[in-house]
Amino acid sequence: MLYFFGEPVYYSGRGLNQSGLYGCDDHVSGQLIFDSGVVVNGSWAFNVAESESIDECLIIGSKGSISFPFFGHSVTTRIEGIEDITDYPALEHVQQPMIEKVVSYFNGQGDNPCSIDEAATVMKIIDAFSKPV
């Protein structure tokens, strides 16, 4: 999100252990506002029935929307009432490109794929989202 939307100027959230099945939060919600004016509202529920789980990122703009599942293989665009669905093949090893960049960096063969400033910002957001209720 930082790459696409810019620097966050506000972020807040809460986590809670709704089910009590484990010693960690199983529901997290949060909001971010970026300096570009983009607002992100998120809810991550790890304690719901799989049949009720919604795996979707929805980006709404002035002319339409883009939506995609985090663990799926399609992108839906809706622009001024026209819908287009683009399917793409599943990646065999979805994390492989990032792993290769990190290994390359630690071997002194490439640039760091994530700056320390970006990492610190992401950790601050994660900490803000994991505050107990």
Short mmCIF file of N, CA and C in Angstrom, two decimals:
data_model
loop_
_atom_site.label_atom_id
_atom_site.label_comp_id
_atom_site.label_asym_id
_atom_site.label_seq_id
_atom_site.Cartn_x
_atom_site.Cartn_y
_atom_site.Cartn_z
N MET A 1 0.82 -1.20 0.00
CA MET A 1 0.00 0.00 0.00
C MET A 1 0.86 1.25 0.00
N LEU A 2 1.98 1.20 0.73
CA LEU A 2 2.86 2.37 0.76
C LEU A 2 3.38 2.67 -0.65
N TYR A 3 3.71 1.64 -1.39
CA TYR A 3 4.24 1.81 -2.74
C TYR A 3 3.22 2.50 -3.64
N PHE A 4 1.97 2.09 -3.56
CA PHE A 4 0.94 2.62 -4.45
C PHE A 4 0.32 3.92 -3.96
N PHE A 5 0.12 4.07 -2.66
CA PHE A 5 -0.68 5.17 -2.14
C PHE A 5 0.11 6.26 -1.43
N GLY A 6 1.38 6.03 -1.12
CA GLY A 6 2.18 7.06 -0.47
C GLY A 6 2.33 6.82 1.03
N GLU A 7 2.69 7.87 1.73
CA GLU A 7 2.92 7.78 3.17
C GLU A 7 1.61 7.84 3.94
N PRO A 8 1.46 7.00 4.97
CA PRO A 8 0.28 7.11 5.82
C PRO A 8 0.40 8.32 6.75
N VAL A 9 -0.69 9.06 6.87
CA VAL A 9 -0.70 10.20 7.80
C VAL A 9 -1.52 9.86 9.05
N TYR A 10 -2.27 8.77 8.98
CA TYR A 10 -3.07 8.33 10.13
C TYR A 10 -3.28 6.83 10.01
N TYR A 11 -3.17 6.14 11.13
CA TYR A 11 -3.53 4.72 11.18
C TYR A 11 -3.90 4.36 12.61
N SER A 12 -4.93 3.57 12.71
CA SER A 12 -5.41 3.14 14.01
C SER A 12 -6.17 1.84 13.83
N GLY A 13 -6.15 1.02 14.83
CA GLY A 13 -6.88 -0.24 14.75
C GLY A 13 -6.93 -0.93 16.09
N ARG A 14 -7.55 -2.06 16.09
CA ARG A 14 -7.68 -2.86 17.30
C ARG A 14 -7.69 -4.34 16.92
N GLY A 15 -7.17 -5.13 17.83
CA GLY A 15 -7.23 -6.57 17.68
C GLY A 15 -7.88 -7.18 18.90
N LEU A 16 -8.57 -8.27 18.69
CA LEU A 16 -9.14 -8.96 19.84
C LEU A 16 -9.19 -10.45 19.60
N ASN A 17 -9.21 -11.16 20.68
CA ASN A 17 -9.29 -12.61 20.63
C ASN A 17 -10.75 -12.98 20.87
N GLN A 18 -11.53 -13.02 19.80
CA GLN A 18 -12.97 -13.28 19.93
C GLN A 18 -13.27 -14.71 20.33
N SER A 19 -12.61 -15.67 19.70
CA SER A 19 -12.98 -17.06 19.92
C SER A 19 -12.39 -17.63 21.21
N GLY A 20 -11.26 -17.09 21.65
CA GLY A 20 -10.62 -17.62 22.85
C GLY A 20 -9.96 -18.97 22.64
N LEU A 21 -9.85 -19.41 21.39
CA LEU A 21 -9.27 -20.72 21.10
C LEU A 21 -7.75 -20.72 21.19
N TYR A 22 -7.15 -19.58 20.99
CA TYR A 22 -5.69 -19.46 20.98
C TYR A 22 -5.29 -18.25 21.80
N GLY A 23 -4.01 -18.11 22.05
CA GLY A 23 -3.52 -16.99 22.84
C GLY A 23 -3.18 -15.76 22.01
N CYS A 24 -3.83 -15.61 20.86
CA CYS A 24 -3.54 -14.46 20.01
C CYS A 24 -4.84 -13.91 19.43
N ASP A 25 -4.75 -12.71 18.90
CA ASP A 25 -5.92 -12.08 18.29
C ASP A 25 -6.36 -12.86 17.05
N ASP A 26 -7.67 -13.03 16.92
CA ASP A 26 -8.19 -13.69 15.72
C ASP A 26 -9.12 -12.77 14.92
N HIS A 27 -9.25 -11.54 15.38
CA HIS A 27 -9.97 -10.52 14.60
C HIS A 27 -9.23 -9.19 14.77
N VAL A 28 -8.90 -8.59 13.62
CA VAL A 28 -8.18 -7.32 13.62
C VAL A 28 -8.90 -6.37 12.68
N SER A 29 -9.07 -5.13 13.09
CA SER A 29 -9.66 -4.14 12.19
C SER A 29 -8.82 -2.87 12.28
N GLY A 30 -8.79 -2.14 11.19
CA GLY A 30 -8.00 -0.92 11.20
C GLY A 30 -8.33 0.01 10.06
N GLN A 31 -7.84 1.23 10.19
CA GLN A 31 -8.04 2.26 9.17
C GLN A 31 -6.72 2.98 8.95
N LEU A 32 -6.45 3.27 7.68
CA LEU A 32 -5.28 4.07 7.30
C LEU A 32 -5.75 5.21 6.42
N ILE A 33 -5.12 6.35 6.55
CA ILE A 33 -5.34 7.46 5.63
C ILE A 33 -3.97 7.86 5.12
N PHE A 34 -3.83 7.90 3.79
CA PHE A 34 -2.55 8.22 3.17
C PHE A 34 -2.50 9.68 2.76
N ASP A 35 -1.28 10.20 2.62
CA ASP A 35 -1.13 11.61 2.23
C ASP A 35 -1.72 11.89 0.85
N SER A 36 -1.94 10.85 0.07
CA SER A 36 -2.56 11.01 -1.25
C SER A 36 -4.08 11.16 -1.16
N GLY A 37 -4.64 10.99 0.06
CA GLY A 37 -6.09 11.08 0.24
C GLY A 37 -6.79 9.75 0.21
N VAL A 38 -6.07 8.67 -0.05
CA VAL A 38 -6.65 7.33 -0.07
C VAL A 38 -6.95 6.88 1.35
N VAL A 39 -8.14 6.34 1.54
CA VAL A 39 -8.57 5.80 2.84
C VAL A 39 -8.69 4.29 2.71
N VAL A 40 -8.11 3.58 3.65
CA VAL A 40 -8.18 2.12 3.68
C VAL A 40 -8.88 1.70 4.96
N ASN A 41 -9.92 0.90 4.82
CA ASN A 41 -10.59 0.28 5.95
C ASN A 41 -10.41 -1.22 5.81
N GLY A 42 -9.95 -1.88 6.85
CA GLY A 42 -9.71 -3.31 6.75
C GLY A 42 -10.27 -4.06 7.93
N SER A 43 -10.66 -5.29 7.65
CA SER A 43 -11.11 -6.20 8.69
C SER A 43 -10.60 -7.59 8.35
N TRP A 44 -9.89 -8.19 9.29
CA TRP A 44 -9.31 -9.51 9.09
C TRP A 44 -9.84 -10.41 10.19
N ALA A 45 -10.70 -11.35 9.82
CA ALA A 45 -11.33 -12.26 10.78
C ALA A 45 -10.82 -13.67 10.51
N PHE A 46 -10.04 -14.20 11.43
CA PHE A 46 -9.47 -15.53 11.26
C PHE A 46 -10.25 -16.59 12.04
N ASN A 47 -11.41 -16.21 12.53
CA ASN A 47 -12.20 -17.11 13.36
C ASN A 47 -13.57 -17.39 12.78
N VAL A 48 -13.77 -17.12 11.50
CA VAL A 48 -15.08 -17.34 10.89
C VAL A 48 -15.08 -18.64 10.10
N ALA A 49 -16.27 -19.17 9.89
CA ALA A 49 -16.40 -20.38 9.09
C ALA A 49 -15.87 -20.12 7.68
N GLU A 50 -15.16 -21.09 7.13
CA GLU A 50 -14.57 -20.92 5.80
C GLU A 50 -15.63 -20.55 4.76
N SER A 51 -16.82 -21.09 4.91
CA SER A 51 -17.90 -20.80 3.96
C SER A 51 -18.36 -19.35 4.03
N GLU A 52 -18.08 -18.66 5.14
CA GLU A 52 -18.48 -17.27 5.32
C GLU A 52 -17.34 -16.28 5.11
N SER A 53 -16.16 -16.81 4.88
CA SER A 53 -14.98 -15.97 4.73
C SER A 53 -15.01 -15.22 3.40
N ILE A 54 -14.69 -13.93 3.45
CA ILE A 54 -14.62 -13.10 2.26
C ILE A 54 -13.16 -12.71 2.08
N ASP A 55 -12.61 -13.10 0.96
CA ASP A 55 -11.21 -12.82 0.65
C ASP A 55 -11.19 -11.81 -0.49
N GLU A 56 -11.25 -10.52 -0.13
CA GLU A 56 -11.35 -9.52 -1.18
C GLU A 56 -10.70 -8.20 -0.78
N CYS A 57 -10.04 -7.62 -1.74
CA CYS A 57 -9.57 -6.25 -1.62
C CYS A 57 -10.38 -5.45 -2.63
N LEU A 58 -11.02 -4.39 -2.19
CA LEU A 58 -11.86 -3.55 -3.04
C LEU A 58 -11.33 -2.13 -2.99
N ILE A 59 -10.95 -1.61 -4.15
CA ILE A 59 -10.46 -0.25 -4.26
C ILE A 59 -11.49 0.53 -5.06
N ILE A 60 -12.05 1.57 -4.45
CA ILE A 60 -13.12 2.36 -5.08
C ILE A 60 -12.58 3.74 -5.43
N GLY A 61 -12.80 4.14 -6.66
CA GLY A 61 -12.35 5.45 -7.11
C GLY A 61 -13.49 6.27 -7.68
N SER A 62 -13.17 7.39 -8.27
CA SER A 62 -14.19 8.31 -8.77
C SER A 62 -14.90 7.80 -10.02
N LYS A 63 -14.31 6.85 -10.75
CA LYS A 63 -14.94 6.33 -11.97
C LYS A 63 -15.30 4.86 -11.89
N GLY A 64 -14.96 4.21 -10.78
CA GLY A 64 -15.27 2.79 -10.69
C GLY A 64 -14.49 2.12 -9.59
N SER A 65 -14.21 0.83 -9.79
CA SER A 65 -13.53 0.06 -8.75
C SER A 65 -12.68 -1.04 -9.36
N ILE A 66 -11.77 -1.51 -8.54
CA ILE A 66 -10.95 -2.69 -8.84
C ILE A 66 -11.09 -3.60 -7.64
N SER A 67 -11.35 -4.87 -7.87
CA SER A 67 -11.41 -5.81 -6.76
C SER A 67 -10.66 -7.09 -7.13
N PHE A 68 -10.09 -7.69 -6.10
CA PHE A 68 -9.37 -8.95 -6.32
C PHE A 68 -9.29 -9.69 -5.00
N PRO A 69 -9.27 -11.02 -5.07
CA PRO A 69 -9.06 -11.81 -3.86
C PRO A 69 -7.57 -11.88 -3.56
N PHE A 70 -7.21 -11.88 -2.29
CA PHE A 70 -5.81 -11.99 -1.93
C PHE A 70 -5.25 -13.36 -2.29
N PHE A 71 -6.09 -14.38 -2.23
CA PHE A 71 -5.63 -15.74 -2.50
C PHE A 71 -6.29 -16.32 -3.74
N GLY A 72 -6.72 -15.48 -4.65
CA GLY A 72 -7.37 -15.96 -5.87
C GLY A 72 -6.55 -15.60 -7.09
N HIS A 73 -7.20 -15.69 -8.23
CA HIS A 73 -6.47 -15.54 -9.48
C HIS A 73 -7.25 -14.74 -10.51
N SER A 74 -7.89 -13.65 -10.06
CA SER A 74 -8.61 -12.80 -11.00
C SER A 74 -8.68 -11.37 -10.47
N VAL A 75 -8.84 -10.44 -11.40
CA VAL A 75 -9.02 -9.04 -11.07
C VAL A 75 -10.26 -8.56 -11.79
N THR A 76 -11.16 -7.91 -11.04
CA THR A 76 -12.38 -7.36 -11.64
C THR A 76 -12.30 -5.85 -11.62
N THR A 77 -12.47 -5.25 -12.79
CA THR A 77 -12.55 -3.79 -12.86
C THR A 77 -13.96 -3.40 -13.27
N ARG A 78 -14.47 -2.36 -12.66
CA ARG A 78 -15.77 -1.79 -13.00
C ARG A 78 -15.54 -0.30 -13.23
N ILE A 79 -15.60 0.10 -14.48
CA ILE A 79 -15.35 1.50 -14.82
C ILE A 79 -16.56 2.05 -15.54
N GLU A 80 -17.20 3.03 -14.91
CA GLU A 80 -18.39 3.68 -15.45
C GLU A 80 -19.41 2.66 -15.96
N GLY A 81 -19.66 1.65 -15.11
CA GLY A 81 -20.69 0.66 -15.38
C GLY A 81 -20.26 -0.53 -16.22
N ILE A 82 -19.05 -0.53 -16.73
CA ILE A 82 -18.57 -1.65 -17.56
C ILE A 82 -17.65 -2.53 -16.71
N GLU A 83 -18.00 -3.81 -16.64
CA GLU A 83 -17.23 -4.75 -15.84
C GLU A 83 -16.34 -5.61 -16.72
N ASP A 84 -15.12 -5.82 -16.26
CA ASP A 84 -14.18 -6.69 -16.96
C ASP A 84 -13.50 -7.56 -15.93
N ILE A 85 -13.45 -8.86 -16.18
CA ILE A 85 -12.79 -9.80 -15.28
C ILE A 85 -11.59 -10.38 -16.02
N THR A 86 -10.42 -10.26 -15.40
CA THR A 86 -9.20 -10.81 -15.96
C THR A 86 -8.71 -11.93 -15.06
N ASP A 87 -8.63 -13.12 -15.62
CA ASP A 87 -8.11 -14.27 -14.88
C ASP A 87 -6.63 -14.43 -15.21
N TYR A 88 -5.88 -14.91 -14.26
CA TYR A 88 -4.46 -15.15 -14.48
C TYR A 88 -4.07 -16.45 -13.80
N PRO A 89 -3.04 -17.11 -14.30
CA PRO A 89 -2.65 -18.40 -13.72
C PRO A 89 -2.08 -18.23 -12.32
N ALA A 90 -2.33 -19.22 -11.51
CA ALA A 90 -1.78 -19.21 -10.15
C ALA A 90 -0.27 -19.35 -10.21
N LEU A 91 0.41 -18.62 -9.33
CA LEU A 91 1.86 -18.74 -9.24
C LEU A 91 2.21 -19.99 -8.44
N GLU A 92 3.16 -20.75 -8.93
CA GLU A 92 3.54 -21.97 -8.22
C GLU A 92 4.14 -21.64 -6.85
N HIS A 93 4.99 -20.63 -6.80
CA HIS A 93 5.63 -20.24 -5.54
C HIS A 93 5.48 -18.72 -5.41
N VAL A 94 4.38 -18.27 -4.86
CA VAL A 94 4.01 -16.86 -4.87
C VAL A 94 5.05 -15.97 -4.18
N GLN A 95 5.76 -16.47 -3.19
CA GLN A 95 6.74 -15.66 -2.47
C GLN A 95 8.14 -15.71 -3.09
N GLN A 96 8.33 -16.55 -4.10
CA GLN A 96 9.67 -16.75 -4.66
C GLN A 96 10.35 -15.47 -5.13
N PRO A 97 9.69 -14.57 -5.87
CA PRO A 97 10.40 -13.35 -6.30
C PRO A 97 10.92 -12.52 -5.13
N MET A 98 10.15 -12.37 -4.07
CA MET A 98 10.61 -11.60 -2.92
C MET A 98 11.75 -12.31 -2.19
N ILE A 99 11.62 -13.62 -2.04
CA ILE A 99 12.68 -14.39 -1.39
C ILE A 99 13.99 -14.24 -2.16
N GLU A 100 13.91 -14.31 -3.49
CA GLU A 100 15.12 -14.16 -4.31
C GLU A 100 15.76 -12.79 -4.12
N LYS A 101 14.94 -11.74 -4.04
CA LYS A 101 15.49 -10.39 -3.84
C LYS A 101 16.15 -10.25 -2.47
N VAL A 102 15.54 -10.83 -1.44
CA VAL A 102 16.10 -10.75 -0.09
C VAL A 102 17.42 -11.53 -0.03
N VAL A 103 17.44 -12.73 -0.58
CA VAL A 103 18.66 -13.53 -0.59
C VAL A 103 19.76 -12.81 -1.36
N SER A 104 19.40 -12.24 -2.50
CA SER A 104 20.36 -11.49 -3.31
C SER A 104 20.95 -10.32 -2.51
N TYR A 105 20.09 -9.61 -1.77
CA TYR A 105 20.56 -8.49 -0.95
C TYR A 105 21.55 -8.96 0.12
N PHE A 106 21.18 -10.02 0.85
CA PHE A 106 22.06 -10.50 1.92
C PHE A 106 23.35 -11.11 1.38
N ASN A 107 23.35 -11.54 0.13
CA ASN A 107 24.57 -12.05 -0.49
C ASN A 107 25.39 -10.94 -1.15
N GLY A 108 24.95 -9.68 -0.99
CA GLY A 108 25.66 -8.56 -1.56
C GLY A 108 25.55 -8.47 -3.08
N GLN A 109 24.49 -9.04 -3.63
CA GLN A 109 24.33 -9.10 -5.09
C GLN A 109 23.16 -8.28 -5.61
N GLY A 110 22.51 -7.52 -4.75
CA GLY A 110 21.36 -6.73 -5.20
C GLY A 110 20.96 -5.70 -4.16
N ASP A 111 20.05 -4.84 -4.56
CA ASP A 111 19.55 -3.80 -3.66
C ASP A 111 18.58 -4.38 -2.64
N ASN A 112 18.43 -3.68 -1.52
CA ASN A 112 17.46 -4.06 -0.50
C ASN A 112 16.06 -3.84 -1.08
N PRO A 113 15.20 -4.87 -1.09
CA PRO A 113 13.86 -4.70 -1.66
C PRO A 113 12.92 -3.87 -0.80
N CYS A 114 13.33 -3.56 0.43
CA CYS A 114 12.50 -2.77 1.32
C CYS A 114 13.41 -1.92 2.21
N SER A 115 13.20 -0.62 2.18
CA SER A 115 14.04 0.25 2.99
C SER A 115 13.70 0.11 4.47
N ILE A 116 14.64 0.50 5.31
CA ILE A 116 14.41 0.46 6.75
C ILE A 116 13.27 1.40 7.13
N ASP A 117 13.13 2.52 6.42
CA ASP A 117 12.03 3.45 6.70
C ASP A 117 10.68 2.81 6.40
N GLU A 118 10.58 2.10 5.27
CA GLU A 118 9.33 1.40 4.94
C GLU A 118 9.03 0.32 5.96
N ALA A 119 10.05 -0.43 6.35
CA ALA A 119 9.87 -1.49 7.34
C ALA A 119 9.39 -0.92 8.67
N ALA A 120 9.99 0.20 9.10
CA ALA A 120 9.59 0.82 10.37
C ALA A 120 8.15 1.31 10.30
N THR A 121 7.75 1.89 9.17
CA THR A 121 6.38 2.35 9.01
C THR A 121 5.40 1.19 9.08
N VAL A 122 5.70 0.10 8.40
CA VAL A 122 4.83 -1.08 8.42
C VAL A 122 4.73 -1.63 9.85
N MET A 123 5.84 -1.68 10.58
CA MET A 123 5.79 -2.18 11.95
C MET A 123 4.94 -1.28 12.85
N LYS A 124 5.01 0.03 12.64
CA LYS A 124 4.17 0.96 13.41
C LYS A 124 2.69 0.71 13.13
N ILE A 125 2.36 0.46 11.86
CA ILE A 125 0.96 0.18 11.50
C ILE A 125 0.51 -1.13 12.15
N ILE A 126 1.35 -2.16 12.06
CA ILE A 126 1.00 -3.45 12.67
C ILE A 126 0.81 -3.28 14.17
N ASP A 127 1.69 -2.54 14.82
CA ASP A 127 1.54 -2.30 16.27
C ASP A 127 0.23 -1.56 16.57
N ALA A 128 -0.10 -0.56 15.74
CA ALA A 128 -1.34 0.20 15.96
C ALA A 128 -2.57 -0.70 15.78
N PHE A 129 -2.51 -1.63 14.84
CA PHE A 129 -3.64 -2.52 14.57
C PHE A 129 -3.76 -3.63 15.62
N SER A 130 -2.71 -3.87 16.37
CA SER A 130 -2.77 -4.97 17.32
C SER A 130 -3.02 -4.51 18.76
N LYS A 131 -3.40 -3.25 18.93
CA LYS A 131 -3.75 -2.78 20.29
C LYS A 131 -4.94 -3.58 20.80
N PRO A 132 -4.90 -4.00 22.03
CA PRO A 132 -6.04 -4.74 22.58
C PRO A 132 -7.25 -3.80 22.78
N VAL A 133 -8.41 -4.40 22.70
CA VAL A 133 -9.65 -3.66 22.91
C VAL A 133 -9.82 -3.34 24.36
#
